[in-house]
Structures are given as structure tokens and as C-alpha cells.
C-alpha atoms as one frame of an Amber mdcrd trajectory, in Angstrom:
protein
   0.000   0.000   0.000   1.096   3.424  -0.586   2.630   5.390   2.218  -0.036
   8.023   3.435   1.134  11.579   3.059   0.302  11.699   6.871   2.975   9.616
   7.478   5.669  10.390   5.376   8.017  13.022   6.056   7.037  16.659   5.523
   8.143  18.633   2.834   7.445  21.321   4.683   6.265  23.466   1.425   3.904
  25.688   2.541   1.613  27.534  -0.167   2.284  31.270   1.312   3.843  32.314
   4.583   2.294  32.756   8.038   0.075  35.784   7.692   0.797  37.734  11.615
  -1.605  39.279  11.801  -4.436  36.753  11.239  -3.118  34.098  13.075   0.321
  33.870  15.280   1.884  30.646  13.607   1.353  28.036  11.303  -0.209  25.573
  13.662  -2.681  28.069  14.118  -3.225  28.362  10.292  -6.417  25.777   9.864
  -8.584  26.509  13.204  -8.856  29.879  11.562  -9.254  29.330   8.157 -12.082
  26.862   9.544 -13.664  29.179  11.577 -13.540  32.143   9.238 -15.348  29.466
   6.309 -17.802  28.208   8.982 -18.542  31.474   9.779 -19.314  32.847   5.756
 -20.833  29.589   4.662 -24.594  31.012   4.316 -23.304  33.815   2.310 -20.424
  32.002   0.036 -22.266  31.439  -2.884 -23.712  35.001  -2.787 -19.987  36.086
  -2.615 -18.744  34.027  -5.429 -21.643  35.612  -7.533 -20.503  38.869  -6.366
 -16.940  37.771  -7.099 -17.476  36.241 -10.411 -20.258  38.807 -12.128 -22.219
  35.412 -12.478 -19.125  33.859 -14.865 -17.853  31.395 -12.185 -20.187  28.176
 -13.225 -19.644  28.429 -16.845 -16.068  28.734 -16.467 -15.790  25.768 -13.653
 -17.724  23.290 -16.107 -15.509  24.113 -19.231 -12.141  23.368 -17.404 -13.570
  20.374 -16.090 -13.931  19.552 -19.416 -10.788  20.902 -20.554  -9.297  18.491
 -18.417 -10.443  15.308 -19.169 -13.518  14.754 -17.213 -16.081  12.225 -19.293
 -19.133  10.693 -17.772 -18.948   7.583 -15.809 -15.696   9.067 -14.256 -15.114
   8.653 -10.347 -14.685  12.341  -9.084 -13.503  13.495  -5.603 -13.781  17.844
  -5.416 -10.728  18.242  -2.506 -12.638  21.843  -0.416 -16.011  21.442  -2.358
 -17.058  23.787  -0.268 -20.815  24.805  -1.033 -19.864  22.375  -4.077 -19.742
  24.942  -6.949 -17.112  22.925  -8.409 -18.778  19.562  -7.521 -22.472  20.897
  -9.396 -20.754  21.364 -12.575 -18.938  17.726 -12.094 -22.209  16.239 -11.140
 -23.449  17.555 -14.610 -20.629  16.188 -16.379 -20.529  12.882 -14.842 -24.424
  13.038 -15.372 -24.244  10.616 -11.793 -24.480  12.468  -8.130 -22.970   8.807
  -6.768 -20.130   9.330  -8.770 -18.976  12.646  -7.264 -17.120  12.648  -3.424
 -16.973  16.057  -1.714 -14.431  16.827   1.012 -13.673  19.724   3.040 -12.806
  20.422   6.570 -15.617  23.339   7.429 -18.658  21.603   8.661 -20.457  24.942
   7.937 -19.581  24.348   4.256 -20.813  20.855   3.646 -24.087  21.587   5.586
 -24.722  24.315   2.907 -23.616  21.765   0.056 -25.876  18.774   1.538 -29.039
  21.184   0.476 -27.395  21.431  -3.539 -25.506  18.398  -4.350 -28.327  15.179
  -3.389 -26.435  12.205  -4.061 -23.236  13.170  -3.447 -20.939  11.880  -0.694
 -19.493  14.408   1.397 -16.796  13.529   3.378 -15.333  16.325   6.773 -11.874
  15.964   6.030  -8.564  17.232   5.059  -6.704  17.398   2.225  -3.165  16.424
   3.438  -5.076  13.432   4.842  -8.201  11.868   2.885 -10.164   9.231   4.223
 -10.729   7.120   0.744  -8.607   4.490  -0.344  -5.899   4.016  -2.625  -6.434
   4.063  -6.358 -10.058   4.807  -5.902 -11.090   8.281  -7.606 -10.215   8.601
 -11.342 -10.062  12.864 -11.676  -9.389  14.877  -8.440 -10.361  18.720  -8.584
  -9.280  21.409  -6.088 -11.150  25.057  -6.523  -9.452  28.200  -5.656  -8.481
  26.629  -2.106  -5.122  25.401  -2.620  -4.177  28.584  -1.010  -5.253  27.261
   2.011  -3.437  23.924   2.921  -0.572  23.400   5.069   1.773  21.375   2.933
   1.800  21.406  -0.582   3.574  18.332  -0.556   1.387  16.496   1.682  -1.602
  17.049   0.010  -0.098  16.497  -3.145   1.522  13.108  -2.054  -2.591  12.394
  -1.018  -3.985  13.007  -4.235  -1.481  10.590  -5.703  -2.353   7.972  -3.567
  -6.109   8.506  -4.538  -5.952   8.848  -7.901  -5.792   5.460  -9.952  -2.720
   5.025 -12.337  -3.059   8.008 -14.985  -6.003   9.626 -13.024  -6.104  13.878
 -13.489  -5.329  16.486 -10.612  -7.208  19.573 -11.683  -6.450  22.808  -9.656
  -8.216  26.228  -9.674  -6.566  29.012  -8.430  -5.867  32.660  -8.784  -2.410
  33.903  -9.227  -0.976  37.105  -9.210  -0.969  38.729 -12.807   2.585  39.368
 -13.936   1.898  42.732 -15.623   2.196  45.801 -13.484  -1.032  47.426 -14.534
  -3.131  43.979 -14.059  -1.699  43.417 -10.678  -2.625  47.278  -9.716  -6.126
  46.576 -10.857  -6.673  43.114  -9.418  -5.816  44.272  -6.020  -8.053  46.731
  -6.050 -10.573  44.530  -7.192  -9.973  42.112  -4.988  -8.549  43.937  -2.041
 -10.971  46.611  -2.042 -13.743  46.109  -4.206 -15.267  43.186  -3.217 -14.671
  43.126   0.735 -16.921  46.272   0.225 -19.860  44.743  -1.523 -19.485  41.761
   0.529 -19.867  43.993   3.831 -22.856  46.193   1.819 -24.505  42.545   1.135
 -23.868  41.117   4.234 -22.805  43.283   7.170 -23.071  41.372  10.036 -21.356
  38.408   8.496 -17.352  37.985   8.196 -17.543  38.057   4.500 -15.727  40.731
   3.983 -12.863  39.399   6.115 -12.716  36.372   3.998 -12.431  38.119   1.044
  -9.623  40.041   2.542  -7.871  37.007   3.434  -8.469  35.599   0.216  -6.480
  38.290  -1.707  -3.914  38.417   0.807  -3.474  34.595   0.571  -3.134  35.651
  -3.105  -0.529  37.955  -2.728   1.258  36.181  -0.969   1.278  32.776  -2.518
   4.313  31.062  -4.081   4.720  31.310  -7.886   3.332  29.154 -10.327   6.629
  27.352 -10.898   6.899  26.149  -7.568   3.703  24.632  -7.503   4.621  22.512
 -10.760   7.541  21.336  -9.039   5.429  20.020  -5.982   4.049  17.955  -8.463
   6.617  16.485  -9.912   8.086  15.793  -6.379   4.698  14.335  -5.259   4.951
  11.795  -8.296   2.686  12.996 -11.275   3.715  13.417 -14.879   2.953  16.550
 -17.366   2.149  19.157 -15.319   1.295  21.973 -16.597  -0.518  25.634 -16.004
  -2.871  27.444 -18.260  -3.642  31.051 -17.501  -6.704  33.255 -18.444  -6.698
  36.807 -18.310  -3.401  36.841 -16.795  -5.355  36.021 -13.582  -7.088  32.410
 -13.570  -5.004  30.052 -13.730  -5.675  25.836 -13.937  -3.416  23.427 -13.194
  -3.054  19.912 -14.373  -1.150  16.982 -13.973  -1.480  12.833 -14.236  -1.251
  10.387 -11.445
């Protein structure tokens, strides 16, 4: 059987550093980023609307798609979340039964339990999945990456999951290399959007999230590095595709 990532030594690869003034040190790292999603669960997919000026499902399905994912295929969505990722692989799979949801915020998979009927939906954590070996044939991650402790960990667990030649797909949101872009994504992001999330729901913590989110952005380690973790975690052809110098979608094979 394949070592677990739990029990293999660290790498230690962290996707940004410890952010001070959000939480003291690392170790402290997931109660808050569970407490802060618990907190904005009601209000996520509102935000993502917000976020997304309504674009976010369309674009979720086509990568999916982009990717490799067929129907019949065995999905797990690593952070579903409220499962905005997980609908559109539902629709591709065209089988609920097919798709496995796991995150770590209990707040999040009660919301997706009331949108994704059918679909398993597992309280866990990336760096350490509950499913067996060889048992998923695509893995997804949306625009949470950001958020794990060890890159290396969770990469060595999606590995382990994913049957020989299986797909890793990962969401995220880099920083833009162009000057100007960057200037106007952080105002987007960093301003913007905290402020209609407070104006749609101010007695919520959305606006914190979003705050976090584009510091967690800012601060995340380049593109390259998280090709390398792949490589290092055992998977073949990785590769990133960027859209608007901002999206970005990361795949490799198991």
C-alpha cells in the first residue's frame, strides 16, 4: 500500500507564509481558516456571484472539461465547499454517486448537503483523505489550494487517490505578472469586493474572507513552484494554463 502523506516526512512546502496578523503561527493556520469558512458559509455562494459577475459556473464546467472529465468518471472535489465545483462535475458525470466532496468546514458541507443530493461528502482534510488508494479517477481542487498546510502532503494524497493516470485539476488565482493587471486586481480584490461583501452582508465575516483571500493571493508562491510540488509528489505533465493573466488551472497525471 502506498505510504499516506500523513505519514511520510514533511516537505514542509507551505503555499504562502504565516500571515501575523491573522493568526500567530502556522499551527494556528487551519482553526482559523475553519472558523472564518464556517462562519461565511450562508453567504459564500452570494460572494462568489458577487466575485465572479455570475461567470464562475460556466467557467468551472468548461475546465472540467478541458481536463479530461467524461461521464462515468469517479470524481472526488478536494474543499467542495458549497460544491460549486462539484455541481458542474455532477453535470458532467451526469451521476451524483459518482462525485465525493471533502472539506474540513462543517459549515460548508451543511450548505452543500441542500445542492448536491447524491453526493458523498466527506469532513476531512486534504493532506489526509479518508478514501482508499487508487479509488477516484479525476481529483479537482477550486481556488483553495491557497489554504493547505503542505503542498507536498496534500499532493503526495492526491497521488495515492488517484488510480494510475487519473487527473489532478487545480483552480486558483495567481498574481498577474503585468504591473497594470496586478494594480487593478488588487483593487478589485482587495478593495472592491470586501466592500460589496460587507454592503450585502454586514453582520457576516464576509468581507474578512475576502480580505484574506487576496492576501493569501498575494502572498502565494509562484506558479513554478507549484509545478515542481508535483513532480516531487509523483505525477507526470504538469502543466498551467492562464486566463486573463489572472485564472489560472493546473493539471497533472497520477
Amino acid at each position: 500500500m502506498t505510504q499516506r502523506a500523513s505519514d511520510a516526512p514533511s516537505t514542509g512546502t507551505a503555499p504562502h507564509p504565516v500571515l501575523a496578523h491573522r493568526y500567530a503561527h502556522a499551527g494556528e493556520r487551519e482553526g482559523f481558516v475553519r472558523a472564518l469558512f464556517d462562519a461565511t458559509a450562508p453567504h459564500y455562494d452570494r460572494i462568489d456571484r458577487i466575485f465572479s459577475l455570475g461567470t464562475g459556473p460556466g467557467y468551472r464546467r468548461r475546465a472540467l472539461r478541458e481536463a479530461g472529465l467524461r461521464p462515468g468518471m469517479r470524481v472526488l472535489d478536494v474543499a467542495v465547499g458549497t460544491g460549486l465545483v462539484a455541481r458542474q462535475a455532477v453535470a458532467i458525470t451526469g451521476d451524483p454517486a459518482l462525485v465525493t466532496g471533502l472539506d474540513p468546514s462543517e459549515g460548508m458541507l451543511a450548505e452543500a448537503r441542500k445542492t448536491l443530493p447524491g453526493v458523498t461528502l466527506i469532513q476531512g482534510r486534504a493532506e489526509k483523505i479518508p478514501l482508499p488508494d487508487a479509488s477516484v479517477d479525476f481529483l479537482s481542487m477550486g481556488y483553495a489550494l491557497r489554504h493547505v498546510a503542505d503542498l507536498g502532503a496534500a499532493f503526495a494524497e492526491y497521488r495515492r487517490v488517484l488510480k494510475p493516470g487519473g487527473t489532478v485539476l487545480l483552480l486558483e488565482i495567481g498574481r498577474p505578472e503585468s504591473r497594470l493587471a496586478h494594480v487593478v486586481e488588487r483593487f478589485y480584490m482587495g478593495a472592491v469586493i470586501p466592500a460589496l461583501c460587507w454592503i450585502a452582508a454586514p453582520r457576516h465575516r464576509s468581507g474578512e474572507l475576502m480580505k484574506y483571500y487576496w492576501e493569501t493571493i498575494e502572498a502565494c508562491v509562484p506558479a513554478e513552484a507549484i509545478l515542481g510540488a508535483l513532480r516531487k509528489a509523483g505525477f507526470t505533465d504538469p502543466a498551467c494554463t492562464t486566463e486573463l493573466e489572472v485564472f489560472r488551472a493546473y493539471t497533472a497525471r497520477a
